[in-house]
Coordinates of C-alpha atoms in Angstrom, one line a residue:
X3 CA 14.0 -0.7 -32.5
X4 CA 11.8 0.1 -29.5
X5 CA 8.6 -0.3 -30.8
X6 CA 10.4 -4.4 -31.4
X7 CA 11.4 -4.4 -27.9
X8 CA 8.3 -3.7 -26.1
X9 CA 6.5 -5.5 -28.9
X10 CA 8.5 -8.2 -27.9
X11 CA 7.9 -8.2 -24.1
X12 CA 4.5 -8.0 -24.2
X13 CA 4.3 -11.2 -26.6
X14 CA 6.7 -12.8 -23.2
X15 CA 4.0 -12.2 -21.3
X16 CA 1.6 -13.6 -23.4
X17 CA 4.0 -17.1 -23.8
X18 CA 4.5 -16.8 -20.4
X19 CA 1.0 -17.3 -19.3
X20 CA 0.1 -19.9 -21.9
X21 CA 3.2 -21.8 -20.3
X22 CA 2.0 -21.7 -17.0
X23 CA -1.1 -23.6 -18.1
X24 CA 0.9 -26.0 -20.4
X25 CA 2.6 -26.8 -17.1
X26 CA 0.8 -27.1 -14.5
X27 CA -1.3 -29.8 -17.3
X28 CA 1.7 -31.7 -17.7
X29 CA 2.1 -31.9 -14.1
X30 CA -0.7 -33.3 -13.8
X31 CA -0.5 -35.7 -16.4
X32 CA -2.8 -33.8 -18.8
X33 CA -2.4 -34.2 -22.2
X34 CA -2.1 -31.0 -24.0
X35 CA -3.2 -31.3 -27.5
X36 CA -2.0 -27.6 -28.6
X37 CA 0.0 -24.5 -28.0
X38 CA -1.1 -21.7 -29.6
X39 CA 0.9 -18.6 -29.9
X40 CA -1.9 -15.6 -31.2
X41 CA -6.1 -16.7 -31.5
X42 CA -6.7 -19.2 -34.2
X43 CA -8.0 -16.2 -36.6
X44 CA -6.4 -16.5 -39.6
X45 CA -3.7 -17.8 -41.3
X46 CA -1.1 -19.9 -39.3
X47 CA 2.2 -18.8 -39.2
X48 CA 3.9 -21.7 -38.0
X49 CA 3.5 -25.1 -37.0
X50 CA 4.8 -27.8 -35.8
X51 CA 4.7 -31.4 -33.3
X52 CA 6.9 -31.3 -30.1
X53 CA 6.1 -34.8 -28.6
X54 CA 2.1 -35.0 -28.6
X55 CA 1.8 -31.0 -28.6
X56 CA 1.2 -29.4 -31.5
X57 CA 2.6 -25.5 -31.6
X58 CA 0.7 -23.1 -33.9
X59 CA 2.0 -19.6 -34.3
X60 CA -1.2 -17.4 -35.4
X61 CA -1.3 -14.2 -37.6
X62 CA -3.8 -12.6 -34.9
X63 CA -1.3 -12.3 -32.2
X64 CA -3.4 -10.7 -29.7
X65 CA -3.4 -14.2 -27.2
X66 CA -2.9 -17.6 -27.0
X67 CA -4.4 -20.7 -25.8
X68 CA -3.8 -24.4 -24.5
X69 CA -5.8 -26.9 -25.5
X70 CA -6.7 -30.3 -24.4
X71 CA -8.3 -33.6 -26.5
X72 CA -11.5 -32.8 -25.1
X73 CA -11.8 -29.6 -26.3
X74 CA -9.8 -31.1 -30.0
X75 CA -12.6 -33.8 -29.9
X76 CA -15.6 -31.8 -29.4
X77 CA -14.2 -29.2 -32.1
X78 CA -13.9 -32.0 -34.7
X79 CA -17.1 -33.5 -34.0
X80 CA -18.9 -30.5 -35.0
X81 CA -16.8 -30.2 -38.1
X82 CA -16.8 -33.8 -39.2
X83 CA -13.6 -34.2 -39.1
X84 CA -11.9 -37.4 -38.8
X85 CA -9.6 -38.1 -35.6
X86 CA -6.5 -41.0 -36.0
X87 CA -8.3 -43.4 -33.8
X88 CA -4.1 -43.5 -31.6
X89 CA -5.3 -40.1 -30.7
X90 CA -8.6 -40.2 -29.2
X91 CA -8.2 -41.0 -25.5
X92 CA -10.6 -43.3 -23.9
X93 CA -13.2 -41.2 -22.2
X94 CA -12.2 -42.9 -18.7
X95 CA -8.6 -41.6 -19.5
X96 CA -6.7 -40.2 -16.5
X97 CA -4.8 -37.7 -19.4
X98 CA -8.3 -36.2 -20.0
X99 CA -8.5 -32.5 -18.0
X100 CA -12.4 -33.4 -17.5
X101 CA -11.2 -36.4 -15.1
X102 CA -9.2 -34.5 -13.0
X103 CA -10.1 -33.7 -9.2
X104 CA -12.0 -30.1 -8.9
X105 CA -9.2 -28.3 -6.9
X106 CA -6.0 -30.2 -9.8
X107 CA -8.5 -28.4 -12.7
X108 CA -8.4 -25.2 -10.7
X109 CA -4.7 -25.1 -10.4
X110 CA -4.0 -25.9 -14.4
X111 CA -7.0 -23.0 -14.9
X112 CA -5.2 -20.2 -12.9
X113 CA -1.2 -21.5 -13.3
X114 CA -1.1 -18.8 -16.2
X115 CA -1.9 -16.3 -13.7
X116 CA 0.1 -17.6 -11.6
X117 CA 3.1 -17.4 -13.7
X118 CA 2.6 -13.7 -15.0
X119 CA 2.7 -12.6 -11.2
X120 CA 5.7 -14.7 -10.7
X121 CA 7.0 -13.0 -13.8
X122 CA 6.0 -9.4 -13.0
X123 CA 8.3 -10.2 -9.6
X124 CA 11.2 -11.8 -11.4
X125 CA 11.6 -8.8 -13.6
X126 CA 11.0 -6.1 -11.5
X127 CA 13.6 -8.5 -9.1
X128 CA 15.8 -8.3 -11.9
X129 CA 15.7 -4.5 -13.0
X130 CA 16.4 -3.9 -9.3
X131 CA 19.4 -5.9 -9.4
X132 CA 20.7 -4.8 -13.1
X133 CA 20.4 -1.1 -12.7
X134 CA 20.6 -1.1 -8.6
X135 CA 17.5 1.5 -8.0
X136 CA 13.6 1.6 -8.0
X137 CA 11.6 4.3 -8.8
X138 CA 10.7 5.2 -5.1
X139 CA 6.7 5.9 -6.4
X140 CA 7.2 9.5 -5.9
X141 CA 9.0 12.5 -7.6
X142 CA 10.2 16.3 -6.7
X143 CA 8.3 18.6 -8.1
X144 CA 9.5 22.1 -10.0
X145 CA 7.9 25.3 -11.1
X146 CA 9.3 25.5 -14.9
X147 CA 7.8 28.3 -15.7
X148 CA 4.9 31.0 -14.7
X149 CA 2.1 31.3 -17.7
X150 CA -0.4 33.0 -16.4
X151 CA -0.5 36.2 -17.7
X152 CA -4.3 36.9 -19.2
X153 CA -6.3 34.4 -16.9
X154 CA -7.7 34.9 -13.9
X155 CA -5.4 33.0 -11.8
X156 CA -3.5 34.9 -9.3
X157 CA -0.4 33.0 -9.1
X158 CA 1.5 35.8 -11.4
X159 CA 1.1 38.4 -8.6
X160 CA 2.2 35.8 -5.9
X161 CA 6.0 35.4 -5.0
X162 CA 6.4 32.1 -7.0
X163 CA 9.2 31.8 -9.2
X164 CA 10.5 29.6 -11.9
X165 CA 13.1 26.9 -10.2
X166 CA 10.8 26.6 -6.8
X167 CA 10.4 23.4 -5.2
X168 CA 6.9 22.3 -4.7
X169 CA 6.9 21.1 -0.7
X170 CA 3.1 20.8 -0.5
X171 CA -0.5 21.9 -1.6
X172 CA -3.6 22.5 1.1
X173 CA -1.3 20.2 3.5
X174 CA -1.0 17.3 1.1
X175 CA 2.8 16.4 -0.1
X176 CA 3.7 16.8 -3.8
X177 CA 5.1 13.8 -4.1
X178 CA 3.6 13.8 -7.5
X179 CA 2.1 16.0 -10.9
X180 CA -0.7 14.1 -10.5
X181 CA -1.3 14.1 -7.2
X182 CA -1.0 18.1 -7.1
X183 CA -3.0 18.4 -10.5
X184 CA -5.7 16.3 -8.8
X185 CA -5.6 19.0 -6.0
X186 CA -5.8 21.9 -8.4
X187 CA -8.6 20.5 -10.7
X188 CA -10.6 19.8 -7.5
X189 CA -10.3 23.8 -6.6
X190 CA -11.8 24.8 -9.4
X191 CA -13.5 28.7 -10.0
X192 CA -16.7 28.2 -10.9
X193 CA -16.8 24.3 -10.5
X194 CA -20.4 24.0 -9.9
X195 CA -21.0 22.7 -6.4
X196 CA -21.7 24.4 -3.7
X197 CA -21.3 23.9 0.3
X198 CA -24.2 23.9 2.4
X199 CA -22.8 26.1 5.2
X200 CA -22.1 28.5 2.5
X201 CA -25.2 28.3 0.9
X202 CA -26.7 29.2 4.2
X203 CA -24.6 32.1 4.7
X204 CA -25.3 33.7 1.4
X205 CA -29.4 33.6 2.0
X206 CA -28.7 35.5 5.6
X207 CA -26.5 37.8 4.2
X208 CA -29.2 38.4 1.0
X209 CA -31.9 38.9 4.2
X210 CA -29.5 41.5 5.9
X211 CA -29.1 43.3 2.5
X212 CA -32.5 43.4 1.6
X213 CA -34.5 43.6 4.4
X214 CA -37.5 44.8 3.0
X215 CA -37.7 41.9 0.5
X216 CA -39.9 38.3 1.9
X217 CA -36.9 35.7 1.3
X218 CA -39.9 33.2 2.7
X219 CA -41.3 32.9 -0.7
X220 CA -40.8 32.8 -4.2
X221 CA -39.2 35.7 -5.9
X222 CA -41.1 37.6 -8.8
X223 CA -39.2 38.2 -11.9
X224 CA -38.4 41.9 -11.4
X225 CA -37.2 41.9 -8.3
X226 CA -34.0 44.2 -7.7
X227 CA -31.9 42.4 -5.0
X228 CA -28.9 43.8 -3.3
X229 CA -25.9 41.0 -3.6
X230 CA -23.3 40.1 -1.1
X231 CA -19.3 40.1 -2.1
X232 CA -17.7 37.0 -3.7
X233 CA -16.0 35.1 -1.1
X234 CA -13.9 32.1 -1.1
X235 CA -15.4 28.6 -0.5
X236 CA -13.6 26.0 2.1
X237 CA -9.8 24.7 0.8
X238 CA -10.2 21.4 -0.1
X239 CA -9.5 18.6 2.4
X240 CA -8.8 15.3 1.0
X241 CA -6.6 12.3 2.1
X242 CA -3.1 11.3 0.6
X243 CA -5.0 8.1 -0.8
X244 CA -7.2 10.5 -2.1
X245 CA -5.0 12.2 -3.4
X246 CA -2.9 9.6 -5.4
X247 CA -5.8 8.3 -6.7
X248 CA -6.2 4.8 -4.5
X249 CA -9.6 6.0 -2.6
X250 CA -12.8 7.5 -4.5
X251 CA -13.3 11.3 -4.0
X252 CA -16.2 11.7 -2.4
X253 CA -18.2 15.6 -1.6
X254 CA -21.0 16.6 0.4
X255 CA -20.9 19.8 -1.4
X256 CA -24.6 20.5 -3.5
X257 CA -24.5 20.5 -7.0
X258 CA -26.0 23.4 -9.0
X259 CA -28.5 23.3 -11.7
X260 CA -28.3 24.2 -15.3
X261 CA -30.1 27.1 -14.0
X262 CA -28.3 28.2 -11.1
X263 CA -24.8 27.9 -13.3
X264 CA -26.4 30.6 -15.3
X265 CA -27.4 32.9 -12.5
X266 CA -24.2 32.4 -11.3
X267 CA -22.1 33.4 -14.2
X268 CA -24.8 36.3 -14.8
X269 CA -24.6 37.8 -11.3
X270 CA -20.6 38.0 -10.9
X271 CA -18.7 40.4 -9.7
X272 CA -22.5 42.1 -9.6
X273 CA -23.8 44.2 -6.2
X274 CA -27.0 44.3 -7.8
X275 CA -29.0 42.6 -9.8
X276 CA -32.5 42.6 -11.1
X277 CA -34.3 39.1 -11.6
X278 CA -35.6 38.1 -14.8
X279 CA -37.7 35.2 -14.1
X280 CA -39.5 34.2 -10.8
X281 CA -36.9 32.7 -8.7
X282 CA -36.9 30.6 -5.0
X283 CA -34.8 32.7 -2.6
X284 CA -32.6 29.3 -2.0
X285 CA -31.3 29.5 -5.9
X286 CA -29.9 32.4 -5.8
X287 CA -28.2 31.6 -2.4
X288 CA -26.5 28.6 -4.5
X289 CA -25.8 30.6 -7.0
X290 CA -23.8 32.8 -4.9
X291 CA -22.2 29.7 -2.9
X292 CA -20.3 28.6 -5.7
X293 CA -17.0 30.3 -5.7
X294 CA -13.8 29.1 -5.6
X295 CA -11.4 26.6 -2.9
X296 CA -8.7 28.9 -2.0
X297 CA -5.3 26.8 -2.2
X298 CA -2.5 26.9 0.2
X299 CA 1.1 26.2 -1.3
X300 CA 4.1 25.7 0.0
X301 CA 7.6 26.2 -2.2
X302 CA 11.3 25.6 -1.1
X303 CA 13.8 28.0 -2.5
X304 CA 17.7 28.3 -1.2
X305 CA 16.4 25.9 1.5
X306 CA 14.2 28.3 2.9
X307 CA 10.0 27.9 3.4
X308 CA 8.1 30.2 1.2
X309 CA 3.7 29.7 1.9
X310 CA 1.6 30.9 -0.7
X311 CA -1.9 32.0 0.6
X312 CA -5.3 32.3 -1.2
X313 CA -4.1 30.7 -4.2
X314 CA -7.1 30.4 -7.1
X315 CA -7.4 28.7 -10.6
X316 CA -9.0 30.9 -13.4
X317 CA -12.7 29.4 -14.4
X318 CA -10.9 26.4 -16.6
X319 CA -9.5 25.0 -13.9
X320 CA -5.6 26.2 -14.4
X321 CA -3.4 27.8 -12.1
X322 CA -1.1 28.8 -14.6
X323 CA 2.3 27.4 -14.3
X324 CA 4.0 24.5 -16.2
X325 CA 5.5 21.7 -13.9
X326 CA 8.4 19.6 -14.2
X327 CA 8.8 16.2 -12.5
X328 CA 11.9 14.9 -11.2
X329 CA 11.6 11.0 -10.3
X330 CA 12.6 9.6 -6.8
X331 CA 14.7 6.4 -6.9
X332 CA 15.2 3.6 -3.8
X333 CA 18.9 2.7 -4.4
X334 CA 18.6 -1.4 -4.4
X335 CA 22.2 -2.5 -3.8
X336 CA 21.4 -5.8 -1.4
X337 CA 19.1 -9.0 -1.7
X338 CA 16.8 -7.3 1.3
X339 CA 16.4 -4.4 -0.9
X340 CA 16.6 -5.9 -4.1
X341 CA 13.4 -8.2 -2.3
X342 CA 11.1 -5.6 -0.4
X343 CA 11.6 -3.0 -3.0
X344 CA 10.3 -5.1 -5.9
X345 CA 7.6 -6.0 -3.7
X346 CA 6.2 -2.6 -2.5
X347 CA 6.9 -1.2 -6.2
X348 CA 4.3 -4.1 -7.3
X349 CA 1.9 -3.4 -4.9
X350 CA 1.9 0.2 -4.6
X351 CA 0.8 -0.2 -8.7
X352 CA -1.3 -3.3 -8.3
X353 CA -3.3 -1.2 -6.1
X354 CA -3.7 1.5 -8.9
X355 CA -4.5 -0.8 -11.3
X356 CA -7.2 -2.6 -9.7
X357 CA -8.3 1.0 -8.7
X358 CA -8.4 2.2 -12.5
X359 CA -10.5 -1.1 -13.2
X360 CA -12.8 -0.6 -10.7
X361 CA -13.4 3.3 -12.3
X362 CA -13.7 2.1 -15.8
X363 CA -16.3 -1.0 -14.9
X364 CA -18.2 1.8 -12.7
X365 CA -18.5 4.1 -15.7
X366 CA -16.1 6.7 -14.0
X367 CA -13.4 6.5 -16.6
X368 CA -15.5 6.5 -20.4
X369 CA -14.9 3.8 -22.7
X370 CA -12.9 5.8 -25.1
X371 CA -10.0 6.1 -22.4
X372 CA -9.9 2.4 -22.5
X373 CA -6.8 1.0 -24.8
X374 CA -4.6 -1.8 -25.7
X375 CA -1.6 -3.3 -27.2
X376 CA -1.2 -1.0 -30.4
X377 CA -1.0 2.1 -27.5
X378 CA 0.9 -0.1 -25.3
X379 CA 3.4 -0.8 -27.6
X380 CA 3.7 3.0 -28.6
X381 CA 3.9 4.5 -25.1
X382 CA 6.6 1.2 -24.3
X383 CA 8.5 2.6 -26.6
X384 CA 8.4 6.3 -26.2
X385 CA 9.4 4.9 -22.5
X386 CA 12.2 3.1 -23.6
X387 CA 13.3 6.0 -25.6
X388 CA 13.2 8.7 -22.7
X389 CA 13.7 6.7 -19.4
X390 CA 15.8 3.7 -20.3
X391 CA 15.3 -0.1 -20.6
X392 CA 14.7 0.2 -16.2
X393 CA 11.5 1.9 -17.4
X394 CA 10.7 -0.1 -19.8
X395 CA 11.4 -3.4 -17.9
X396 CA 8.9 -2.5 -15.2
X397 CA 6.6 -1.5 -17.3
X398 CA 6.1 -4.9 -18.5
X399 CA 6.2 -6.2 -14.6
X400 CA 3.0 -3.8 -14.7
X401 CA 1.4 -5.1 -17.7
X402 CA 2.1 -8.6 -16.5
X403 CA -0.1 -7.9 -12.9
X404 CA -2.9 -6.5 -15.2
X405 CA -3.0 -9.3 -17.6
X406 CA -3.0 -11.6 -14.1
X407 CA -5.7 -9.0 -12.8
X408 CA -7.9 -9.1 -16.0
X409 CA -7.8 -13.0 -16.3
X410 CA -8.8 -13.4 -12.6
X411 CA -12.1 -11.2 -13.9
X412 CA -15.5 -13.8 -13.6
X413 CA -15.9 -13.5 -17.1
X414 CA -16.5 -16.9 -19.6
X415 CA -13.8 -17.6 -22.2
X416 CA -11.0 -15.7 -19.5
X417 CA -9.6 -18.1 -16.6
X418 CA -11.8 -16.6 -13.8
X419 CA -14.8 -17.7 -16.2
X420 CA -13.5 -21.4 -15.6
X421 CA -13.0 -21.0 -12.3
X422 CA -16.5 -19.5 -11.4
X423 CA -17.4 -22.5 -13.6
X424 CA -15.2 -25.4 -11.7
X425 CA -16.6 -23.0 -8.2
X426 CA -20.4 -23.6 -9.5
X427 CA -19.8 -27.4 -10.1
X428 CA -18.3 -27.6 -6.5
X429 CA -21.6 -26.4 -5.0
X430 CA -23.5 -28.4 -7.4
X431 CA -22.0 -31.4 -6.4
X432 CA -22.0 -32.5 -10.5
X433 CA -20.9 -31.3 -13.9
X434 CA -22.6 -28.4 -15.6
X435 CA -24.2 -29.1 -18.7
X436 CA -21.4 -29.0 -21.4
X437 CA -23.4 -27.2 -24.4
X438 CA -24.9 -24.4 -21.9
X439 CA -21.1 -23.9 -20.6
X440 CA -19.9 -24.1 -24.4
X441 CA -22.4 -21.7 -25.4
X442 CA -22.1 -19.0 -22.9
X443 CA -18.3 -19.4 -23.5
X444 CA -18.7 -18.7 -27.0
X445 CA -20.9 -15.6 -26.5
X446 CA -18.3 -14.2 -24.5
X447 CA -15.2 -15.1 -26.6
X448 CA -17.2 -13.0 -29.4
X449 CA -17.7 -10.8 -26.9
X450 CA -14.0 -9.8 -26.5
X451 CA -12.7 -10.4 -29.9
X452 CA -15.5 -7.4 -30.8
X453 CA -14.1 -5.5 -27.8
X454 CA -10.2 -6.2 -29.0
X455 CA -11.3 -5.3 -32.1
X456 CA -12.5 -1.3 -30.2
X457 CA -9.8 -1.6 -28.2
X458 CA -7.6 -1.3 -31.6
X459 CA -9.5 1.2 -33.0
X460 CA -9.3 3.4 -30.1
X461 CA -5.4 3.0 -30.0
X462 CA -5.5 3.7 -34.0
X463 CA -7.9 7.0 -32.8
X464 CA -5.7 8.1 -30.2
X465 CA -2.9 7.9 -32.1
X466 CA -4.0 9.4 -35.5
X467 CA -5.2 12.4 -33.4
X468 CA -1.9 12.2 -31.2
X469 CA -3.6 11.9 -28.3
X470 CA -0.3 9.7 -27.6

């Protein structure tokens, strides 16, 4: 019954947007020749004339368009069809979209945007009304349980208990899992960078050590070197945007070869070592630089302060407990609220979203993390199950920005396609040519169908593999 549900909001959306445009045409006085529910691939569901709009329902539901007689006429031309002569508009026609005014085409090309931001307010407007709270973007977070009993994390031996309120982590709040996972993973033993001060250190302290030995020059193979104590790199020191995930993480710290990885791991917990292979003096220093962030972590317990000190992840990166989240809510029991909270709440995730985006198109986040409605649908209703309709209605507020974000993207064959179109004409001062705008359209329209089409296959993946 949930998988209907969010199946069903996400199809709002979709009519939603496609509405928008049918709209703001009308407005206009644009005729609108069809209103199709789902891409025309396929069967057709449904069909049917509502004054000189023809409604299609299509069997590939993933979309929907609006079309106009210029784009019926140029479609039938090709195929040779014959048009009823009381349908074709004379070409000076003020119903035609093509003789509208630049900035009139540019409002019926973005209205569906338009309407699935106005949407994504209206429910998140309305949840906050129905149910009288907002999640407040942040959560308390608990120590379920202590796990680490065979790695090298040293949490087990601190005075952490199951129950204990997470306060903080190196000085940032945990106002999140993710925000003190991020933290932890970012501390990692072993995690192959290494700090330049530190790197420094290590080749004076191999100099005092060995003070017969000429660090000014390569190192034979043979040499037996005296090696200073593992010590702890500097904590980490991030920002709460950081943090959260809203600003790129950015390090000055030196990454370590293949090569200096496999000194590293050889010359552990070593105070000597004899080299096997001729060796410059600053590869070893490296080599010994790369350590570990020490973490500092602050519980609550009865109300009282408890600071961990010199806390460390084993070499995987885990710090060996098990968290549990409990969310924040804004209680929203007055128009004001009801108003700014919806707002903030969209923001504060329009912001993530566009950051996530911006990860994905730079490479940072692989392909393979990138999913669609068959996933969508699945976690929407594992939502619905757990956290309530509240949840689930502001998931699809969330879904509605994206769709809004992703349609704003230049790309031909999306809306911002036709608006970097209708912006190029502007600065042109004339019309582009129609059959190099059709067929850069069409090589991008195939273009996302094949990338629906591993969009769906990735969901399928995921969820075979219950990666979901």
């Amino acid at each position: 019954m949930n998988t209907i549900i969010m199946l069903f909001l996400i199809s709002l959306l979709i009519l939603v947007h496609e509405l928008g445009h049918f709209a703001a045409a009308r407005i206009f006085g644009v005729r609108v020749s069809k209103f199709g529910f789902g891409l025309p691939i396929g069967p057709t569901l449904f069909k049917t004339k509502w004054g000189e709009t023809e409604i299609l329902v299509h069997a590939f539901l993933l979309g929907g368009y609006v079309s106009f007689p210029d784009d019926e006429e140029k479609e039938n031309d090709k195929e040779d069809n014959d048009i009823k002569k009381e349908d074709i508009l004379p070409a000076d026609s003020p119903e035609r979209f093509r003789n509208k005014k630049p900035w009139q085409k540019a409002v019926i090309v973005s209205a569906g945007v338009f309407m699935n931001i106005i949407f994504a307010i209206f429910l998140t407007m309305f949840a906050a009304a129905w149910y009288h709270k907002l999640p407040a973007g942040t959560s308390d977070i608990f120590i379920k349980e202590i796990v680490s009993k065979d790695n090298t994390s040293n949490i087990v031996h601190s005075d952490a208990k199951s129950g204990d309120k997470i306060v903080s982590i190196n000085g940032i709040k945990a106002t999140s899992a993710y925000k003190f996972i991020f933290v932890v993973q970012k501390s990692k033993y072993f995690d192959g960078l290494a700090d330049s001060e530190i790197i420094t250190k290590k080749l004076d302290d191999l100099k005092t050590l060995n003070p017969d030995i000429d660090f000014e020059n390569i190192l034979p193979a043979g040499t037996r070197l005296k090696l200073p104590a593992l010590t702890a790199e500097k904590p980490l020191n991030i920002s709460e945007s950081t943090a959260m995930g809203l600003e790129k993480y950015k390090t000055s710290e030196i990454e370590l070869s293949k090569e200096e990885i496999d000194l590293r791991d050889k010359i552990e917990n070593k105070q000597e070592y004899t080299l096997e292979t001729d060796i410059e003096p600053e590869n070893i220093a490296k080599a010994l630089a790369d350590s570990y962030k020490p973490m500092t972590i602050v519980l609550e317990r009865n109300g009282k302060e408890i600071v961990l000190d010199n806390i460390y992840t084993d070499k995987s990166g885990v710090i060996g407990i098990k968290l549990e989240s409990k969310e924040n809510f804004t209680t929203t029991d007055t128009p004001g609220k009801i108003f700014t909270c919806s707002l903030n709440y969209l923001w504060t995730n329009t912001k993530l979203m566009a950051f996530g985006l911006w990860q994905l198109v730079s490479g940072k986040i692989p392909m393979s993390e990138m999913h669609g409605i068959v996933v969508i649908t699945k976690v929407g209703s594992d939502i619905i199950e757990t956290y309530g309709m509240l949840n689930g209605l502001l998931l699809t507020a969330i879904i509605s920005i994206d769709l809004a974000i992703i349609n704003l993207l230049p790309i031909p064959a999306l809306d911002g396609g036709h608006l970097m179109f209708l912006g190029l004409e502007k600065l042109l001062g004339r019309e582009l040519d129609e059959k190099i705008t059709e067929g850069i359209g069409r090589f991008f329209f195939l273009l996302l169908i094949l990338l629906m089409v591993y969009v769906i296959f990735n969901d399928i993946f995921a969820l075979v593999t219950h990666k979901f």
